[in-house]
Coordinates of C-alpha atoms in Angstrom, one line a residue:
M828 CA -96.1 -62.9 20.6
K829 CA -92.5 -62.0 20.2
I830 CA -91.3 -60.5 17.0
V831 CA -87.7 -59.6 15.9
H832 CA -87.8 -56.7 13.5
S833 CA -84.9 -55.9 11.2
G834 CA -84.3 -54.8 7.6
D835 CA -82.0 -53.0 5.2
L836 CA -79.5 -55.9 5.2
H837 CA -78.0 -54.7 1.9
I838 CA -76.4 -58.1 1.4
G839 CA -73.6 -57.9 -1.1
K840 CA -72.8 -54.3 -0.4
V841 CA -69.3 -53.0 -1.1
V842 CA -68.1 -50.0 1.0
N843 CA -65.1 -48.1 -0.3
G844 CA -63.9 -51.2 -2.2
F845 CA -64.3 -53.5 0.8
S846 CA -66.9 -56.4 0.5
M847 CA -69.2 -56.6 3.5
I848 CA -70.0 -60.3 3.0
E849 CA -68.2 -61.6 6.0
D850 CA -69.4 -58.7 8.2
Q851 CA -73.0 -59.5 7.0
R852 CA -72.5 -63.2 7.7
H853 CA -71.4 -62.3 11.3
I854 CA -74.4 -60.1 11.9
L855 CA -76.9 -62.5 10.4
R856 CA -75.7 -65.2 12.7
Q857 CA -76.4 -62.8 15.6
I858 CA -79.9 -62.1 14.3
C859 CA -80.6 -65.9 14.1
K860 CA -79.1 -66.4 17.6
I861 CA -81.2 -63.5 19.1
S862 CA -84.4 -64.9 17.5
R863 CA -83.6 -68.4 19.0
E864 CA -82.6 -67.2 22.5
E865 CA -85.6 -64.8 22.7
R866 CA -87.9 -67.6 21.5
A867 CA -89.3 -65.3 18.8
D868 CA -92.5 -66.3 17.1
A869 CA -91.5 -64.4 13.9
L870 CA -88.7 -62.5 12.2
I871 CA -89.5 -59.5 10.1
L872 CA -87.1 -58.3 7.3
A873 CA -88.5 -55.0 6.1
G874 CA -86.9 -54.7 2.6
D875 CA -83.6 -54.0 1.0
I876 CA -82.6 -57.6 1.5
Y877 CA -79.9 -57.1 -1.2
D878 CA -77.9 -54.0 -2.1
R879 CA -78.8 -54.2 -5.8
A880 CA -81.4 -55.6 -8.0
I881 CA -79.1 -58.3 -9.4
P882 CA -77.1 -59.4 -6.3
P883 CA -73.7 -61.2 -6.6
A884 CA -73.7 -65.0 -6.2
E885 CA -72.0 -64.8 -2.8
A886 CA -74.8 -62.6 -1.5
V887 CA -77.5 -65.0 -2.6
T888 CA -75.6 -67.9 -1.1
L889 CA -75.3 -66.1 2.2
F890 CA -79.0 -65.3 2.4
N891 CA -79.9 -68.8 1.4
D892 CA -77.8 -70.1 4.4
F893 CA -79.5 -67.6 6.7
L894 CA -83.0 -68.6 5.7
T895 CA -82.0 -72.3 6.0
D896 CA -80.9 -71.6 9.6
M897 CA -84.2 -69.9 10.4
V898 CA -86.2 -72.8 9.0
R899 CA -84.2 -75.2 11.2
E900 CA -85.1 -73.0 14.2
K901 CA -88.7 -73.2 13.1
I902 CA -89.1 -69.4 13.3
P903 CA -91.3 -67.9 10.6
V904 CA -89.8 -65.2 8.4
F905 CA -91.8 -62.3 7.0
M906 CA -89.9 -60.4 4.3
I907 CA -90.6 -57.9 1.6
S908 CA -88.7 -56.3 -1.3
G909 CA -87.3 -52.8 -0.9
N910 CA -86.3 -50.1 -3.4
H911 CA -82.9 -51.7 -3.8
D912 CA -84.3 -55.1 -4.5
S913 CA -85.8 -56.8 -7.6
P914 CA -89.3 -57.8 -6.6
E915 CA -89.3 -60.7 -8.9
R916 CA -86.0 -62.1 -7.6
I917 CA -87.0 -61.6 -4.0
G918 CA -90.4 -63.2 -4.6
F919 CA -88.9 -66.2 -6.4
A920 CA -90.5 -69.5 -5.2
D921 CA -92.7 -67.7 -2.6
E922 CA -95.5 -70.2 -2.9
I923 CA -93.2 -73.1 -2.3
L924 CA -91.3 -71.4 0.6
K925 CA -94.4 -70.5 2.5
D926 CA -94.7 -74.2 3.4
K927 CA -91.4 -73.8 5.2
G928 CA -92.5 -70.7 7.1
I929 CA -90.9 -68.1 4.7
Y930 CA -93.5 -65.6 3.7
I931 CA -92.5 -63.1 1.0
G932 CA -94.1 -59.9 -0.3
G933 CA -92.1 -59.5 -3.5
V934 CA -94.2 -58.4 -6.6
Y935 CA -97.4 -56.5 -5.8
K936 CA -100.2 -58.2 -7.6
D937 CA -103.1 -55.9 -6.9
K938 CA -103.5 -57.4 -3.5
L939 CA -101.3 -57.4 -0.4
K940 CA -100.2 -60.8 1.0
Q941 CA -101.6 -61.5 4.4
V942 CA -100.5 -64.3 6.8
R943 CA -102.1 -65.2 10.1
I944 CA -100.3 -66.9 13.0
R945 CA -101.8 -67.7 16.4
D946 CA -100.7 -67.1 20.0
A947 CA -102.3 -67.2 23.4
Y948 CA -104.6 -64.2 22.6
G949 CA -105.7 -65.4 19.2
E950 CA -104.6 -64.6 15.7
V951 CA -102.2 -61.9 14.5
T952 CA -102.4 -60.9 10.9
F953 CA -99.1 -59.9 9.1
V954 CA -99.7 -57.6 6.1
L955 CA -96.8 -57.5 3.7
M956 CA -96.6 -54.3 1.6
P957 CA -93.4 -54.2 -0.5
F958 CA -91.9 -51.1 -2.0
V959 CA -94.0 -50.2 -5.1
K960 CA -93.5 -47.4 -7.5
P961 CA -96.5 -45.1 -7.6
A962 CA -97.4 -45.8 -11.2
A963 CA -97.6 -49.6 -10.4
A964 CA -100.3 -48.8 -7.8
G965 CA -102.2 -46.4 -10.0
A966 CA -100.9 -43.4 -8.1
K967 CA -99.1 -40.1 -8.7
N968 CA -96.9 -40.3 -5.5
S969 CA -96.0 -42.8 -2.8
G970 CA -98.6 -41.6 -0.3
E971 CA -101.4 -42.1 -2.8
A972 CA -99.9 -45.5 -3.7
V973 CA -99.9 -46.7 -0.1
G974 CA -103.4 -45.4 0.4
N975 CA -104.6 -47.2 -2.7
M976 CA -103.0 -50.5 -1.6
L977 CA -104.3 -50.4 2.0
S978 CA -107.8 -49.3 0.9
K979 CA -108.2 -52.7 -0.8
E980 CA -107.5 -54.5 2.4
K981 CA -110.2 -52.9 4.6
R982 CA -113.0 -55.1 5.7
E983 CA -116.5 -53.7 5.3
D984 CA -117.6 -55.1 8.6
G985 CA -114.8 -53.2 10.4
K986 CA -113.6 -56.3 12.2
E987 CA -110.0 -55.5 11.3
M988 CA -110.1 -53.0 14.2
E989 CA -110.7 -55.8 16.6
E990 CA -107.9 -57.9 15.3
R991 CA -104.2 -57.5 16.0
R992 CA -102.4 -56.5 12.8
V993 CA -98.8 -56.0 11.9
L994 CA -97.8 -54.1 8.8
V995 CA -94.4 -54.7 7.1
T996 CA -93.4 -52.1 4.6
H997 CA -90.6 -50.0 3.1
Y998 CA -91.2 -46.3 2.6
F999 CA -90.1 -42.8 3.6
V1000 CA -92.7 -42.2 6.4
T1001 CA -93.2 -38.7 7.8
D1002 CA -95.1 -37.3 10.8
H1003 CA -97.2 -34.3 9.8
G1004 CA -94.4 -33.5 7.3
K1005 CA -91.6 -34.0 9.7
E1006 CA -89.1 -36.3 8.1
P1007 CA -87.3 -39.2 9.8
E1008 CA -83.8 -38.6 11.0
L1009 CA -81.3 -39.4 8.2
S1010 CA -77.6 -40.2 8.4
D1011 CA -75.4 -37.7 6.5
G1012 CA -74.2 -40.2 4.0
E1013 CA -77.6 -41.8 3.4
T1014 CA -78.4 -41.7 -0.3
A1015 CA -82.0 -40.6 -0.7
I1016 CA -83.8 -38.5 -3.2
H1017 CA -87.1 -37.1 -2.0
V1018 CA -88.4 -34.9 -4.8
G1019 CA -90.9 -32.3 -3.6
G1020 CA -92.4 -34.6 -1.1
L1021 CA -93.5 -37.1 -3.7
D1022 CA -91.9 -40.0 -1.8
N1023 CA -93.4 -39.0 1.6
V1024 CA -95.9 -41.3 3.2
E1025 CA -97.8 -39.6 6.0
C1026 CA -97.9 -41.8 9.1
S1027 CA -101.7 -41.3 9.5
L1028 CA -102.1 -43.5 6.4
L1029 CA -100.8 -46.4 8.5
D1030 CA -103.3 -46.1 11.3
G1031 CA -105.2 -49.2 12.3
F1032 CA -102.1 -51.4 12.8
D1033 CA -100.8 -52.5 16.2
Y1034 CA -97.2 -52.3 15.0
V1035 CA -95.7 -51.0 11.7
A1036 CA -92.3 -52.5 10.9
L1037 CA -90.5 -50.1 8.5
G1038 CA -87.5 -50.4 6.4
H1039 CA -85.7 -47.8 4.2
I1040 CA -84.0 -45.5 6.7
H1041 CA -80.8 -46.8 8.3
R1042 CA -81.1 -45.0 11.7
N1043 CA -83.5 -46.8 14.1
Q1044 CA -86.3 -44.5 15.3
Q1045 CA -90.0 -44.2 16.2
I1046 CA -92.2 -42.1 13.9
G1047 CA -94.1 -39.6 16.0
K1048 CA -96.0 -41.2 18.9
R1049 CA -97.5 -44.0 16.9
Q1050 CA -96.4 -47.6 17.0
I1051 CA -94.4 -47.1 13.8
Y1052 CA -90.7 -48.0 13.9
Y1053 CA -87.7 -48.1 11.7
A1054 CA -85.4 -50.9 13.0
G1055 CA -82.5 -49.4 11.0
S1056 CA -79.7 -51.3 9.2
P1057 CA -78.0 -54.0 11.2
L1058 CA -74.5 -52.7 10.2
V1059 CA -72.9 -49.3 9.7
Y1060 CA -72.5 -48.7 6.0
S1061 CA -70.9 -45.2 6.0
F1062 CA -68.6 -43.1 8.1
S1063 CA -71.4 -40.6 8.7
E1064 CA -73.0 -43.4 10.8
A1065 CA -69.7 -44.2 12.7
G1066 CA -70.4 -44.5 16.4
Q1067 CA -74.0 -45.5 16.0
E1068 CA -75.0 -48.7 17.9
K1069 CA -76.9 -50.9 15.6
G1070 CA -79.4 -53.5 16.6
V1071 CA -82.9 -55.1 16.1
N1072 CA -86.2 -54.3 17.7
L1073 CA -87.8 -57.0 19.9
V1074 CA -91.5 -56.4 19.7
E1075 CA -93.8 -58.0 22.3
L1076 CA -97.4 -58.1 21.2
G1077 CA -99.9 -58.9 24.0
E1078 CA -103.6 -58.7 23.9
K1079 CA -105.2 -56.0 21.7
G1080 CA -103.6 -52.6 22.8
K1081 CA -100.7 -54.1 24.7
L1082 CA -97.3 -53.6 23.0
S1083 CA -93.7 -53.1 24.1
V1084 CA -90.6 -52.5 22.0
R1085 CA -87.1 -53.2 23.2
R1086 CA -83.8 -52.6 21.5
I1087 CA -81.2 -55.5 21.3
P1088 CA -77.7 -54.4 20.2
L1089 CA -75.7 -56.2 17.5
K1090 CA -71.9 -56.4 17.7
P1091 CA -70.2 -55.9 14.3
L1092 CA -67.2 -57.9 13.1
H1093 CA -65.4 -54.6 12.5
E1094 CA -66.3 -51.2 13.9
M1095 CA -66.3 -48.3 11.4
R1096 CA -64.4 -45.3 13.0
K1097 CA -62.4 -42.2 12.2
I1098 CA -58.9 -41.3 13.4
R1099 CA -57.3 -37.9 13.1
G1100 CA -53.7 -36.7 13.5
N1101 CA -50.4 -36.5 11.7
L1102 CA -49.1 -39.7 10.2
R1103 CA -46.2 -40.3 12.5
E1104 CA -48.5 -39.9 15.5
L1105 CA -51.2 -42.2 14.3
I1106 CA -48.9 -45.2 13.7
R1107 CA -47.4 -45.0 17.2
P1108 CA -47.9 -48.4 18.9
E1109 CA -49.8 -47.0 21.9
I1110 CA -52.2 -45.2 19.6
V1111 CA -52.8 -48.2 17.4
A1112 CA -53.3 -50.4 20.5
A1113 CA -56.0 -48.1 21.9
A1114 CA -58.7 -49.8 19.8
D1115 CA -59.0 -52.7 17.4
A1116 CA -56.5 -52.0 14.6
R1117 CA -58.7 -54.2 12.3
D1118 CA -61.5 -51.7 12.4
Y1119 CA -62.6 -50.0 9.2
I1120 CA -60.7 -46.7 9.3
K1121 CA -61.1 -43.2 7.8
A1122 CA -57.9 -41.4 8.5
E1123 CA -57.9 -37.6 8.5
L1124 CA -54.2 -36.6 8.2
T1125 CA -53.2 -33.2 9.5
D1126 CA -49.7 -33.2 8.0
E1127 CA -48.8 -30.0 6.1
G1128 CA -45.8 -31.5 4.3
E1129 CA -45.7 -33.9 1.4
L1130 CA -46.3 -37.6 2.3
V1131 CA -44.9 -40.7 0.5
D1132 CA -47.4 -43.6 0.3
P1133 CA -49.5 -42.6 3.4
I1134 CA -52.1 -45.3 2.7
G1135 CA -49.4 -48.0 2.6
T1136 CA -47.9 -46.7 5.8
L1137 CA -51.2 -46.7 7.6
R1138 CA -52.2 -50.1 6.3
S1139 CA -49.0 -51.6 7.7
V1140 CA -50.7 -51.1 11.2
Y1141 CA -54.4 -50.6 10.2
P1142 CA -55.1 -53.3 7.6
N1143 CA -58.6 -52.1 6.9
V1144 CA -58.0 -48.4 6.1
M1145 CA -60.9 -47.4 3.8
Q1146 CA -60.3 -43.7 3.3
I1147 CA -57.6 -41.1 3.7
V1148 CA -58.4 -37.4 3.8
L1149 CA -55.6 -34.8 3.8
T1150 CA -57.0 -31.9 5.8
K1151 CA -54.8 -29.3 4.0
N1152 CA -56.6 -30.2 0.8
E1153 CA -60.0 -30.0 2.4
K1154 CA -59.2 -26.4 3.6
K1155 CA -58.0 -25.4 0.1
E1156 CA -61.1 -26.9 -1.6
S1157 CA -63.5 -25.2 0.8
M1158 CA -61.9 -21.8 0.0
D1159 CA -61.7 -22.3 -3.8
Y1160 CA -65.0 -24.0 -4.4
T1161 CA -67.5 -22.5 -2.0
S1162 CA -70.0 -21.7 -4.8
R1163 CA -69.6 -25.1 -6.3
L1164 CA -70.5 -26.7 -3.0
K1165 CA -73.6 -24.7 -2.8
E1166 CA -74.6 -26.0 -6.2
K1167 CA -74.1 -29.6 -5.0
R1168 CA -76.8 -29.0 -2.3
K1169 CA -79.4 -28.6 -5.0
S1170 CA -81.7 -31.5 -5.8
I1171 CA -81.0 -33.5 -9.0
P1172 CA -84.1 -32.1 -10.7
R1173 CA -83.2 -28.5 -9.8
L1174 CA -79.6 -29.1 -11.2
F1175 CA -81.1 -30.5 -14.4
K1176 CA -83.5 -27.6 -14.7
D1177 CA -80.7 -25.0 -14.3
F1178 CA -78.6 -26.9 -16.9
Y1179 CA -81.5 -27.1 -19.4
E1180 CA -82.2 -23.4 -19.1
M1181 CA -78.5 -22.5 -19.5
I1182 CA -78.2 -24.6 -22.7
R1183 CA -81.6 -24.0 -24.3
G1184 CA -82.2 -20.5 -23.1
E1185 CA -85.8 -21.3 -22.1
E1186 CA -87.6 -22.6 -19.0
L1187 CA -88.2 -26.3 -18.5
D1188 CA -92.0 -26.9 -18.7
G1189 CA -94.0 -28.8 -16.1
E1190 CA -94.5 -31.9 -18.2
R1191 CA -90.8 -32.3 -18.8
M1192 CA -90.1 -31.5 -15.2
K1193 CA -92.3 -34.4 -14.1
V1194 CA -90.2 -36.8 -16.3
V1195 CA -87.0 -35.6 -14.7
E1196 CA -88.5 -36.0 -11.2
E1197 CA -89.6 -39.6 -12.0
A1198 CA -86.1 -40.4 -13.3
A1199 CA -84.6 -39.0 -10.1
R1200 CA -86.9 -41.2 -7.9
E1201 CA -86.0 -44.3 -10.0
A1202 CA -82.3 -43.4 -9.5
E1203 CA -82.7 -43.8 -5.8
G1204 CA -83.2 -47.6 -6.2
M1205 CA -80.0 -47.8 -8.3
E1206 CA -77.7 -46.3 -5.7
I1207 CA -74.8 -48.5 -4.6

């Protein structure tokens, strides 16, 4: 059985004021083409379908077009809601869509959705476990929530160990406490390990298709993989090659994972130098001038409309950084930068103690930590 694994589409995302809709349309067409050309038996979308709980109309239209294409190709789609999604909106019409081969794990209803499809070696069971806040699963943290949800799926006769099973989920999975590799600009709040899901909790599956982290990677030596986002969404990820995982599931115990690259409509890259040098024709022609650009200007003197000058040759300049200002800020605000490295709960605790003149008690601290975790799903 061939499975294409992707996720973290973040459809409708806006980066530095630029809508990513056309870039996402371009990349979704590639995912559909890869699924068709590889004769995939299934496509997995492991959460964060949209960038926000209430997506813009053009994002919904784009995803509708993509699912319509997958139905035409007769390739089943297994998708779940992530922390950026509204489970109810993702799960809309799920009972109707399953007849078209679109299987959705949106709202958790005390039982995980399971779907079986057959290949030459028998049945493969896809288990869809959406992102669920701990309280909704009767738990104090994400690890306990995942354990609670999976414990309800175990068969007393132990036959699940004989079957081939694929888990699709969306959590911050660690390997003996070792965290996955994050991009510098990835917005994630992991409060005291409460969001961590230890990978041993996911044992018993032949492949675990993860979403949530934007850098593709394997977790430990287990068959647990983040496919990563299909597009670069921050300059901290510039230079990363994005793609999808092509998973080939043979008979029980036989598995291979191959990476297939995706080509973006526009690369995201950084350029550095003085303004006059950067707009020289030979420098502009060295790469695609329509790329998304972060320009680091080394000029010491005053500049008149530098972004207008740059956009005359690089139309998609997203950011300009004056390095002389960076140097000044690093000298003047070293202590402030140290404060920024503190977690949100720690910053609130310090603020509370400064204003009230007393320590924040444990019960109030738990409320702050819960609010910080909820804020993760609201990041744009």
